[in-house]
Amino acid sequence: MNASRTLATAARVLAQLRHDPRTIALLLLTPVVMITLLRFVFDASPRTFDNIGASLLGIFPMITMFLVTSIATLRERTSGTLERLLAMPLGKADLIAGYALAFGVLAIVQSALATGISLWLLDLDVIGSPWLLLLIALLDALLGTALGLFVSAFAASEFQAVQFMPAVIFPQLLLCGLFTPRDAMHPVLEGISNVLPMSYAVDGMNEVLRHTDVTATFIRDATVVAACALLVLTLGAATLRRRTT
């Protein structure tokens, strides 16, 4: 990897996104709107919002980053931009890292905005540090970015990129422990949930919800989510290729 090439790629992607206010609005405002809607859905039961709001604070950024990243990257492919970049002396790792860095910057802003509003405007009550909540939300958003970059290699159109969401995100959403404890599931489903990164994202949020200090379980959960994001980015670089010869 070359640091200057990676930063140049990230700067180019951010410059393009700056001229696309609708995408920026989708990235930054959708998690906030969804969390706010959830707060007033459970207006008569604030404790219920506290119990599931922290988990969804990690899930919503992952979903939006996955959707926007996969479509934006595929648009680069179909427009020929990636084709031209790969014809230059630019390594695959530089390219993937540049895209991840650019969307990672947006993920930081998105996670900070959603976490801040949830804690200080919507009165989400957590026992642990807000910084730990922000850390998991950020790691979840980065994981969504990595997954979006990866699946964009297998989609031929933006419609196909959207179709990957039910295959990649929805099973994790059902098995992450949000709707029922994972140890209460069928043993086969519990085993599957144990290898899905969203399960550890939800577990990490619940650790912050219930504990004042950093626990060993929290460290494990954060490490797993970060490692999965790095692994998926590596796979994304490995599958990146020119479509023509």
XYZ file of N, CA and C in Angstrom:
735
model
N 0.832 -1.197 0.000
C 0.000 0.000 0.000
C 0.867 1.248 0.000
N 0.372 2.288 -0.665
C 1.048 3.567 -0.715
C 0.133 4.601 -0.073
N 0.625 5.256 0.992
C -0.222 6.164 1.768
C -0.740 7.323 0.927
N 0.101 7.903 0.078
C -0.318 9.055 -0.715
C -1.409 8.660 -1.712
N -1.288 7.473 -2.306
C -2.312 7.022 -3.261
C -3.623 6.705 -2.550
N -3.506 6.127 -1.373
C -4.715 5.832 -0.598
C -5.441 7.116 -0.217
N -4.695 8.106 0.253
C -5.308 9.378 0.638
C -5.886 10.108 -0.570
N -5.205 10.006 -1.706
C -5.720 10.649 -2.919
C -7.033 10.012 -3.353
N -7.122 8.688 -3.246
C -8.372 7.992 -3.586
C -9.491 8.408 -2.642
N -9.190 8.468 -1.344
C -10.193 8.881 -0.364
C -10.667 10.305 -0.630
N -9.726 11.200 -0.959
C -10.091 12.594 -1.232
C -10.987 12.687 -2.464
N -10.710 11.878 -3.472
C -11.541 11.904 -4.687
C -12.959 11.440 -4.391
N -13.084 10.360 -3.604
C -14.413 9.845 -3.265
C -15.196 10.864 -2.440
N -14.536 11.498 -1.473
C -15.203 12.509 -0.646
C -15.620 13.720 -1.475
N -14.791 14.079 -2.457
C -15.143 15.206 -3.326
C -16.391 14.884 -4.145
N -16.487 13.641 -4.608
C -17.682 13.247 -5.356
C -18.916 13.237 -4.461
N -18.767 12.717 -3.252
C -19.907 12.664 -2.342
C -20.374 14.051 -1.936
N -19.450 15.008 -1.887
C -19.813 16.374 -1.516
C -20.810 16.980 -2.496
N -20.786 16.516 -3.742
C -21.710 17.018 -4.753
C -22.983 16.164 -4.846
N -23.161 15.263 -3.882
C -24.345 14.406 -3.865
C -25.039 14.551 -2.513
N -25.754 15.660 -2.308
C -26.347 15.924 -0.982
C -27.378 14.887 -0.561
N -28.052 14.264 -1.528
C -29.051 13.261 -1.154
C -28.389 12.045 -0.509
N -27.247 11.626 -1.032
C -26.540 10.499 -0.431
C -26.043 10.847 0.960
N -25.507 12.050 1.105
C -25.031 12.480 2.420
C -26.194 12.538 3.413
N -27.329 13.036 2.977
C -28.500 13.098 3.850
C -28.949 11.692 4.248
N -28.927 10.754 3.287
C -29.302 9.374 3.596
C -28.361 8.775 4.630
N -27.082 9.030 4.471
C -26.091 8.479 5.384
C -26.232 9.043 6.799
N -26.380 10.354 6.886
C -26.316 11.002 8.185
C -27.654 11.049 8.913
N -28.735 11.181 8.164
C -30.027 11.423 8.808
C -30.875 10.176 9.006
N -30.704 9.164 8.153
C -31.564 7.985 8.266
C -31.465 7.314 9.640
N -30.251 7.031 10.168
C -30.206 6.423 11.503
C -30.853 7.298 12.572
N -30.669 8.610 12.469
C -31.261 9.531 13.446
C -32.783 9.482 13.376
N -33.306 9.509 12.160
C -34.759 9.471 11.988
C -35.334 8.163 12.519
N -34.657 7.047 12.226
C -35.154 5.750 12.671
C -35.108 5.631 14.192
N -34.034 6.092 14.809
C -33.939 6.040 16.264
C -34.995 6.940 16.907
N -35.209 8.119 16.324
C -36.222 9.039 16.840
C -37.615 8.436 16.724
N -37.899 7.826 15.572
C -39.196 7.167 15.378
C -39.389 6.068 16.413
N -38.335 5.290 16.647
C -38.428 4.211 17.625
C -38.702 4.755 19.021
N -38.073 5.885 19.343
C -38.279 6.471 20.673
C -39.743 6.798 20.916
N -40.428 7.332 19.910
C -41.815 7.723 20.109
C -42.781 6.569 19.875
N -42.326 5.511 19.217
C -43.130 4.289 19.153
C -43.299 3.720 20.561
N -42.203 3.782 21.335
C -42.244 3.291 22.709
C -42.349 4.443 23.704
N -43.112 5.452 23.338
C -43.230 6.643 24.179
C -43.810 6.309 25.551
N -44.716 5.352 25.598
C -45.334 4.979 26.874
C -44.490 3.979 27.658
N -43.418 3.488 27.035
C -42.570 2.499 27.700
C -41.107 2.839 27.459
N -40.582 3.867 28.133
C -39.192 4.280 27.923
C -38.188 3.169 28.202
N -38.523 2.263 29.116
C -37.592 1.187 29.447
C -37.388 0.256 28.252
N -38.458 0.038 27.489
C -38.339 -0.788 26.296
C -37.411 -0.143 25.279
N -37.541 1.190 25.140
C -36.643 1.906 24.230
C -35.200 1.780 24.686
N -34.973 1.853 25.998
C -33.612 1.701 26.515
C -33.055 0.312 26.194
N -33.906 -0.712 26.281
C -33.450 -2.089 26.092
C -33.053 -2.384 24.654
N -33.806 -1.840 23.684
C -33.512 -2.174 22.288
C -32.885 -1.009 21.521
N -32.978 0.206 22.078
C -32.442 1.360 21.369
C -30.942 1.286 21.187
N -30.230 0.808 22.211
C -28.778 0.698 22.108
C -28.380 -0.282 21.015
N -29.090 -1.408 20.927
C -28.786 -2.398 19.885
C -29.013 -1.824 18.501
N -30.134 -1.139 18.326
C -30.456 -0.582 17.010
C -29.543 0.581 16.651
N -28.949 1.197 17.664
C -27.992 2.266 17.397
C -26.773 1.737 16.652
N -26.493 0.454 16.807
C -25.423 -0.161 16.036
C -25.904 -0.761 14.735
N -27.140 -1.227 14.710
C -27.656 -1.900 13.520
C -27.985 -0.914 12.411
N -28.634 0.208 12.736
C -29.031 1.161 11.704
C -27.851 1.713 10.909
N -26.747 2.139 11.574
C -25.601 2.605 10.779
C -25.020 1.522 9.875
N -25.005 0.281 10.345
C -24.485 -0.797 9.516
C -25.321 -0.953 8.245
N -26.634 -0.894 8.396
C -27.515 -1.076 7.246
C -27.365 0.063 6.242
N -27.364 1.295 6.729
C -27.276 2.427 5.806
C -25.915 2.492 5.131
N -24.834 2.209 5.859
C -23.513 2.228 5.249
C -23.373 1.112 4.220
N -23.939 -0.046 4.500
C -23.906 -1.145 3.531
C -24.612 -0.749 2.243
N -25.801 -0.183 2.375
C -26.600 0.161 1.208
C -25.926 1.235 0.364
N -25.510 2.321 0.997
C -24.929 3.442 0.259
C -23.575 3.067 -0.330
N -22.747 2.367 0.438
C -21.421 2.006 -0.059
C -21.498 1.069 -1.237
N -22.361 0.061 -1.167
C -22.466 -0.898 -2.263
C -22.950 -0.224 -3.540
N -23.932 0.679 -3.427
C -24.457 1.347 -4.618
C -23.449 2.346 -5.174
N -22.818 3.118 -4.291
C -21.846 4.113 -4.750
C -20.651 3.454 -5.426
N -20.170 2.360 -4.867
C -19.025 1.661 -5.465
C -19.409 1.024 -6.791
N -20.605 0.452 -6.845
C -21.050 -0.140 -8.106
C -21.209 0.923 -9.180
N -21.662 2.103 -8.796
C -21.788 3.200 -9.758
C -20.421 3.557 -10.344
N -19.397 3.495 -9.514
C -18.032 3.736 -9.992
C -17.619 2.662 -11.004
N -18.037 1.433 -10.738
C -17.700 0.348 -11.659
C -18.409 0.529 -13.005
N -19.714 0.752 -12.956
C -20.491 0.823 -14.188
C -20.164 2.060 -15.014
N -19.688 3.127 -14.356
C -19.324 4.330 -15.089
C -17.937 4.238 -15.725
N -17.189 3.193 -15.363
C -15.857 3.016 -15.916
C -14.752 3.654 -15.099
N -15.113 4.301 -13.988
C -14.093 4.975 -13.171
C -13.110 3.979 -12.582
N -13.634 2.882 -12.009
C -12.746 1.875 -11.449
C -11.870 1.234 -12.518
N -12.433 1.053 -13.687
C -11.670 0.467 -14.794
C -10.458 1.333 -15.122
N -10.675 2.641 -15.171
C -9.569 3.550 -15.487
C -8.549 3.604 -14.351
N -9.046 3.551 -13.111
C -8.135 3.588 -11.974
C -7.255 2.338 -11.922
N -7.854 1.189 -12.236
C -7.086 -0.049 -12.208
C -6.064 -0.123 -13.332
N -6.251 0.689 -14.366
C -5.269 0.743 -15.448
C -4.064 1.606 -15.072
N -4.182 2.335 -13.974
C -3.094 3.189 -13.492
C -2.235 2.406 -12.498
N -1.074 2.927 -12.161
C -0.230 2.255 -11.151
C -0.788 2.447 -9.740
N -1.985 1.914 -9.529
C -2.672 2.036 -8.247
C -2.998 0.639 -7.758
N -2.482 0.259 -6.596
C -2.709 -1.074 -6.084
C -4.147 -1.291 -5.642
N -4.570 -2.556 -5.674
C -5.921 -2.874 -5.234
C -6.123 -2.494 -3.773
N -5.099 -2.746 -2.953
C -5.212 -2.397 -1.539
C -5.348 -0.888 -1.352
N -4.620 -0.106 -2.179
C -4.739 1.352 -2.105
C -6.161 1.787 -2.435
N -6.726 1.161 -3.456
C -8.065 1.535 -3.908
C -9.119 1.213 -2.847
N -9.087 -0.028 -2.348
C -10.062 -0.433 -1.337
C -9.884 0.375 -0.058
N -8.633 0.590 0.352
C -8.381 1.364 1.568
C -8.836 2.808 1.399
N -8.670 3.365 0.206
C -9.122 4.729 -0.043
C -10.630 4.853 0.064
N -11.340 3.897 -0.535
C -12.797 3.910 -0.427
C -13.226 3.715 1.021
N -12.584 2.772 1.723
C -12.935 2.522 3.117
C -12.653 3.742 3.981
N -11.559 4.432 3.713
C -11.226 5.626 4.480
C -12.245 6.733 4.248
N -12.645 6.927 2.989
C -13.610 7.977 2.667
C -14.957 7.714 3.339
N -15.461 6.495 3.172
C -16.738 6.174 3.794
C -16.591 6.050 5.307
N -15.371 5.730 5.766
C -15.143 5.689 7.202
C -15.279 7.053 7.851
N -14.840 8.097 7.149
C -15.012 9.456 7.657
C -16.495 9.763 7.846
N -17.291 9.390 6.848
C -18.736 9.599 6.966
C -19.325 8.737 8.075
N -18.775 7.532 8.245
C -19.263 6.655 9.305
C -19.019 7.259 10.679
N -17.881 7.936 10.845
C -17.588 8.594 12.123
C -18.626 9.679 12.415
N -18.904 10.515 11.402
C -19.888 11.587 11.585
C -21.272 10.997 11.849
N -21.621 9.972 11.069
C -22.929 9.343 11.228
C -23.100 8.758 12.629
N -22.109 8.013 13.088
C -22.194 7.360 14.391
C -22.230 8.385 15.520
N -21.409 9.422 15.412
C -21.393 10.456 16.445
C -22.734 11.179 16.516
N -23.322 11.480 15.370
C -24.601 12.181 15.332
C -25.708 11.321 15.926
N -25.785 10.055 15.502
C -26.839 9.172 15.997
C -26.680 8.905 17.488
N -25.444 8.688 17.934
C -25.208 8.419 19.357
C -25.515 9.640 20.211
N -25.054 10.815 19.773
C -25.292 12.032 20.541
C -26.762 12.346 20.690
N -27.507 12.251 19.598
C -28.941 12.554 19.653
C -29.670 11.535 20.512
N -29.280 10.263 20.405
C -29.942 9.226 21.192
C -29.746 9.446 22.688
N -28.534 9.831 23.069
C -28.228 9.968 24.488
C -28.747 11.268 25.075
N -28.587 12.366 24.358
C -28.841 13.680 24.965
C -30.155 14.331 24.546
N -30.755 13.872 23.484
C -32.054 14.414 23.089
C -33.182 13.404 23.277
N -32.885 12.130 23.036
C -33.921 11.103 23.152
C -33.862 10.368 24.489
N -32.910 10.749 25.334
C -32.812 10.219 26.701
C -32.613 8.710 26.742
N -31.811 8.190 25.836
C -31.440 6.783 25.911
C -30.583 6.580 27.161
N -31.018 5.695 28.031
C -30.370 5.508 29.324
C -29.441 4.303 29.267
N -28.140 4.550 29.330
C -27.153 3.474 29.373
C -26.282 3.668 30.612
N -25.849 2.560 31.186
C -25.034 2.612 32.393
C -23.582 2.905 32.064
N -23.116 2.347 30.960
C -21.717 2.487 30.582
C -21.391 3.834 29.947
N -20.141 3.961 29.509
C -19.663 5.205 28.928
C -20.261 5.448 27.546
N -20.691 6.672 27.258
C -21.164 6.991 25.898
C -20.086 6.781 24.846
N -18.823 6.913 25.228
C -17.736 6.712 24.265
C -17.647 5.261 23.820
N -17.967 4.335 24.724
C -17.980 2.926 24.335
C -19.134 2.639 23.388
N -20.268 3.294 23.645
C -21.412 3.155 22.748
C -21.057 3.679 21.361
N -20.382 4.813 21.324
C -19.953 5.387 20.051
C -18.956 4.482 19.344
N -18.054 3.862 20.102
C -17.056 2.965 19.507
C -17.720 1.798 18.789
N -18.683 1.157 19.433
C -19.356 0.028 18.794
C -20.172 0.489 17.600
N -20.855 1.632 17.728
C -21.627 2.158 16.599
C -20.710 2.431 15.410
N -19.524 2.970 15.674
C -18.569 3.254 14.603
C -18.055 1.965 13.970
N -17.718 0.982 14.789
C -17.249 -0.293 14.242
C -18.335 -0.956 13.395
N -19.587 -0.845 13.827
C -20.690 -1.407 13.052
C -20.833 -0.698 11.708
N -20.704 0.625 11.712
C -20.786 1.379 10.466
C -19.635 1.014 9.535
N -18.440 0.838 10.084
C -17.300 0.438 9.265
C -17.488 -0.974 8.718
N -18.092 -1.850 9.504
C -18.390 -3.190 9.007
C -19.383 -3.127 7.856
N -20.413 -2.283 7.993
C -21.354 -2.106 6.891
C -20.673 -1.579 5.642
N -19.711 -0.665 5.826
C -18.929 -0.146 4.697
C -18.151 -1.260 4.023
N -17.481 -2.089 4.819
C -16.688 -3.188 4.273
C -17.561 -4.181 3.521
N -18.714 -4.516 4.093
C -19.625 -5.447 3.420
C -20.145 -4.857 2.114
N -20.434 -3.566 2.111
C -20.906 -2.920 0.888
C -19.859 -2.935 -0.204
N -18.598 -2.665 0.158
C -17.508 -2.720 -0.823
C -17.341 -4.127 -1.369
N -17.498 -5.106 -0.501
C -17.293 -6.494 -0.925
C -18.381 -6.967 -1.886
N -19.645 -6.756 -1.531
C -20.724 -7.292 -2.360
C -20.862 -6.548 -3.678
N -20.340 -5.320 -3.753
C -20.442 -4.573 -5.007
C -19.689 -5.271 -6.138
N -18.715 -6.124 -5.776
C -17.964 -6.849 -6.804
C -18.811 -7.899 -7.490
N -19.915 -8.308 -6.869
C -20.726 -9.398 -7.401
C -22.041 -8.917 -7.997
N -22.279 -7.614 -8.004
C -23.520 -7.054 -8.543
C -23.252 -6.431 -9.909
N -24.164 -6.645 -10.824
C -24.029 -6.081 -12.169
C -24.819 -4.795 -12.335
N -25.675 -4.487 -11.379
C -26.489 -3.273 -11.458
C -26.800 -2.808 -10.039
N -27.278 -1.571 -9.923
C -27.637 -1.049 -8.613
C -28.791 -1.834 -8.004
N -29.698 -2.305 -8.858
C -30.809 -3.100 -8.360
C -30.297 -4.394 -7.723
N -29.310 -5.034 -8.345
C -28.740 -6.242 -7.770
C -28.021 -5.946 -6.460
N -27.375 -4.790 -6.374
C -26.707 -4.410 -5.131
C -27.710 -4.309 -3.986
N -28.867 -3.733 -4.266
C -29.917 -3.642 -3.243
C -30.417 -5.033 -2.870
N -30.474 -5.938 -3.856
C -30.961 -7.284 -3.583
C -30.054 -8.068 -2.642
N -28.805 -7.650 -2.533
C -27.901 -8.329 -1.620
C -28.263 -8.059 -0.160
N -29.020 -7.003 0.101
C -29.357 -6.683 1.489
C -30.138 -7.810 2.168
N -31.205 -8.357 1.543
C -31.884 -9.477 2.214
C -30.975 -10.675 2.452
N -30.005 -10.881 1.575
C -29.131 -12.043 1.718
C -28.039 -11.829 2.755
N -27.553 -10.608 2.888
C -26.399 -10.342 3.755
C -26.821 -9.766 5.106
N -27.780 -8.853 5.107
C -28.125 -8.123 6.332
C -29.289 -8.756 7.088
N -30.354 -9.130 6.403
C -31.554 -9.588 7.094
C -31.339 -10.843 7.942
N -30.610 -11.877 7.443
C -30.374 -13.031 8.326
C -29.649 -12.647 9.612
N -28.691 -11.730 9.507
C -27.988 -11.280 10.709
C -28.937 -10.543 11.647
N -29.842 -9.755 11.074
C -30.798 -9.004 11.883
C -31.711 -9.944 12.664
N -32.126 -11.045 12.033
C -33.027 -11.992 12.681
C -32.325 -12.825 13.753
N -31.030 -13.071 13.563
C -30.315 -13.996 14.438
C -29.386 -13.305 15.438
N -29.387 -11.972 15.476
C -28.414 -11.261 16.301
C -28.799 -11.198 17.769
N -29.982 -11.645 18.120
C -30.424 -11.591 19.511
C -31.295 -10.396 19.824
N -31.664 -9.627 18.806
C -32.506 -8.451 19.029
C -33.926 -8.847 19.409
N -34.448 -9.891 18.778
C -35.845 -10.274 18.983
C -36.004 -11.318 20.081
N -35.006 -12.144 20.258
C -35.026 -13.159 21.306
C -33.594 -13.502 21.668
N -33.326 -13.868 22.923
C -31.953 -14.232 23.285
C -31.416 -15.349 22.396
N -30.169 -15.253 22.039
C -29.598 -16.232 21.116
C -29.554 -17.627 21.716
N -29.376 -17.707 23.036
C -29.324 -19.032 23.653
C -30.697 -19.685 23.746
N -31.774 -18.933 23.404
C -33.125 -19.506 23.390
C -33.527 -19.975 21.994
N -32.658 -19.761 21.009
C -32.959 -20.190 19.644
C -32.706 -21.686 19.481
N -33.155 -22.214 18.350
C -32.804 -23.584 17.983
C -31.284 -23.693 17.950
N -30.728 -24.806 18.426
C -29.263 -24.930 18.473
C -28.559 -24.661 17.152
N -29.175 -25.044 16.040
C -28.553 -24.784 14.741
C -28.491 -23.286 14.479
N -29.587 -22.591 14.753
C -29.612 -21.143 14.538
C -28.683 -20.427 15.515
N -28.596 -20.933 16.736
C -27.671 -20.329 17.694
C -26.229 -20.475 17.210
N -25.910 -21.648 16.643
C -24.567 -21.845 16.109
C -24.255 -20.905 14.956
N -25.252 -20.677 14.089
C -25.055 -19.746 12.980
C -24.873 -18.326 13.502
N -25.696 -17.962 14.490
C -25.606 -16.600 15.035
C -24.247 -16.341 15.679
N -23.606 -17.379 16.164
C -22.308 -17.227 16.821
C -21.190 -16.857 15.867
N -21.424 -16.999 14.564
C -20.383 -16.635 13.592
C -20.772 -15.392 12.790
N -21.877 -14.762 13.127
C -22.316 -13.568 12.415
C -21.874 -12.322 13.181
N -21.240 -11.371 12.512
C -20.703 -10.199 13.220
C -21.745 -9.328 13.889
N -22.963 -9.254 13.335
C -23.974 -8.400 13.949
C -24.342 -8.895 15.345
N -24.217 -10.195 15.578
C -24.494 -10.734 16.916
C -23.563 -10.119 17.947
N -22.303 -9.968 17.580
C -21.329 -9.396 18.511
C -21.518 -7.881 18.638
N -22.016 -7.245 17.586
C -22.329 -5.825 17.672
C -23.438 -5.588 18.694
N -24.486 -6.399 18.641
C -25.593 -6.272 19.589
C -25.128 -6.619 20.999
N -24.311 -7.662 21.130
C -23.792 -8.027 22.453
C -22.957 -6.888 23.046
N -22.142 -6.254 22.190
C -21.316 -5.150 22.667
C -22.152 -3.984 23.158
N -23.208 -3.652 22.412
C -24.103 -2.586 22.842
C -24.776 -2.934 24.171
N -25.169 -4.185 24.324
C -25.821 -4.598 25.572
C -24.852 -4.548 26.754
N -23.577 -4.796 26.507
C -22.590 -4.688 27.580
C -22.498 -3.246 28.083
N -22.514 -2.290 27.150
C -22.478 -0.883 27.544
C -23.772 -0.503 28.267
N -24.869 -1.093 27.856
C -26.169 -0.792 28.454
C -26.221 -1.218 29.918
N -25.505 -2.319 30.250
C -25.688 -2.932 31.564
C -24.503 -2.807 32.515
N -23.334 -2.408 32.007
C -22.139 -2.400 32.846
C -21.471 -1.027 32.809
N -20.973 -0.615 33.958
C -20.320 0.689 34.034
C -18.886 0.637 33.514
N -18.237 -0.504 33.627
C -16.838 -0.628 33.238
C -16.709 -1.429 31.945
N -15.526 -1.365 31.374
C -15.225 -2.174 30.195
C -15.067 -3.628 30.630
N -15.867 -4.504 30.068
C -15.826 -5.913 30.433
C -15.038 -6.706 29.396
N -14.655 -7.913 29.782
C -13.952 -8.796 28.850
C -14.845 -9.141 27.659
N -16.141 -9.268 27.916
C -17.074 -9.568 26.829
C -17.142 -8.419 25.842
N -17.121 -7.190 26.351
C -17.139 -6.027 25.463
C -15.889 -6.002 24.582
N -14.740 -6.256 25.179
C -13.495 -6.269 24.409
C -13.550 -7.344 23.331
N -14.070 -8.521 23.690
C -14.215 -9.583 22.697
C -15.133 -9.164 21.564
N -16.277 -8.572 21.910
C -17.253 -8.184 20.890
C -16.670 -7.134 19.945
N -16.036 -6.114 20.514
C -15.444 -5.059 19.679
C -14.347 -5.615 18.788
N -13.543 -6.529 19.326
C -12.459 -7.127 18.537
C -13.006 -7.950 17.383
N -14.064 -8.708 17.644
C -14.652 -9.539 16.585
C -15.216 -8.677 15.458
N -15.940 -7.613 15.817
C -16.520 -6.743 14.792
C -15.423 -6.079 13.969
N -14.385 -5.582 14.643
C -13.279 -4.943 13.926
C -12.549 -5.945 13.035
N -12.328 -7.157 13.541
C -11.635 -8.176 12.751
C -12.463 -8.580 11.530
N -13.776 -8.680 11.688
C -14.640 -9.021 10.552
C -14.588 -7.928 9.488
N -14.578 -6.663 9.914
C -14.488 -5.564 8.955
C -13.175 -5.635 8.183
N -12.078 -5.898 8.889
C -10.777 -6.000 8.229
C -10.726 -7.190 7.282
N -11.295 -8.311 7.702
C -11.326 -9.500 6.852
C -12.114 -9.256 5.581
N -13.273 -8.620 5.711
C -14.114 -8.367 4.534
C -13.429 -7.379 3.594
N -12.742 -6.374 4.135
C -11.989 -5.444 3.290
C -10.887 -6.175 2.525
N -10.220 -7.115 3.185
C -9.185 -7.902 2.523
C -9.775 -8.741 1.393
N -10.924 -9.353 1.650
C -11.602 -10.123 0.602
C -12.032 -9.213 -0.538
N -12.453 -7.984 -0.198
C -12.840 -7.032 -1.228
C -11.686 -6.689 -2.141
N -10.496 -6.522 -1.566
C -9.310 -6.243 -2.379
C -8.955 -7.442 -3.243
N -9.147 -8.653 -2.707
C -8.809 -9.856 -3.459
C -9.753 -10.081 -4.643
N -11.013 -9.668 -4.500
C -11.984 -9.881 -5.573
C -12.055 -8.716 -6.547
N -11.324 -7.636 -6.267
C -11.341 -6.473 -7.156
C -10.566 -6.795 -8.424
N -11.175 -6.587 -9.563
C -10.530 -6.926 -10.813
C -11.091 -6.055 -11.928
N -10.335 -5.997 -12.999
C -10.832 -5.307 -14.183
C -11.849 -6.183 -14.884
N -12.856 -5.538 -15.469
C -13.903 -6.280 -16.165
C -13.588 -6.491 -17.640
N -12.599 -5.769 -18.120
C -12.188 -5.946 -19.506
C -10.708 -6.244 -19.545
N -10.221 -6.725 -20.662
C -8.819 -7.062 -20.819
C -8.206 -6.184 -21.879
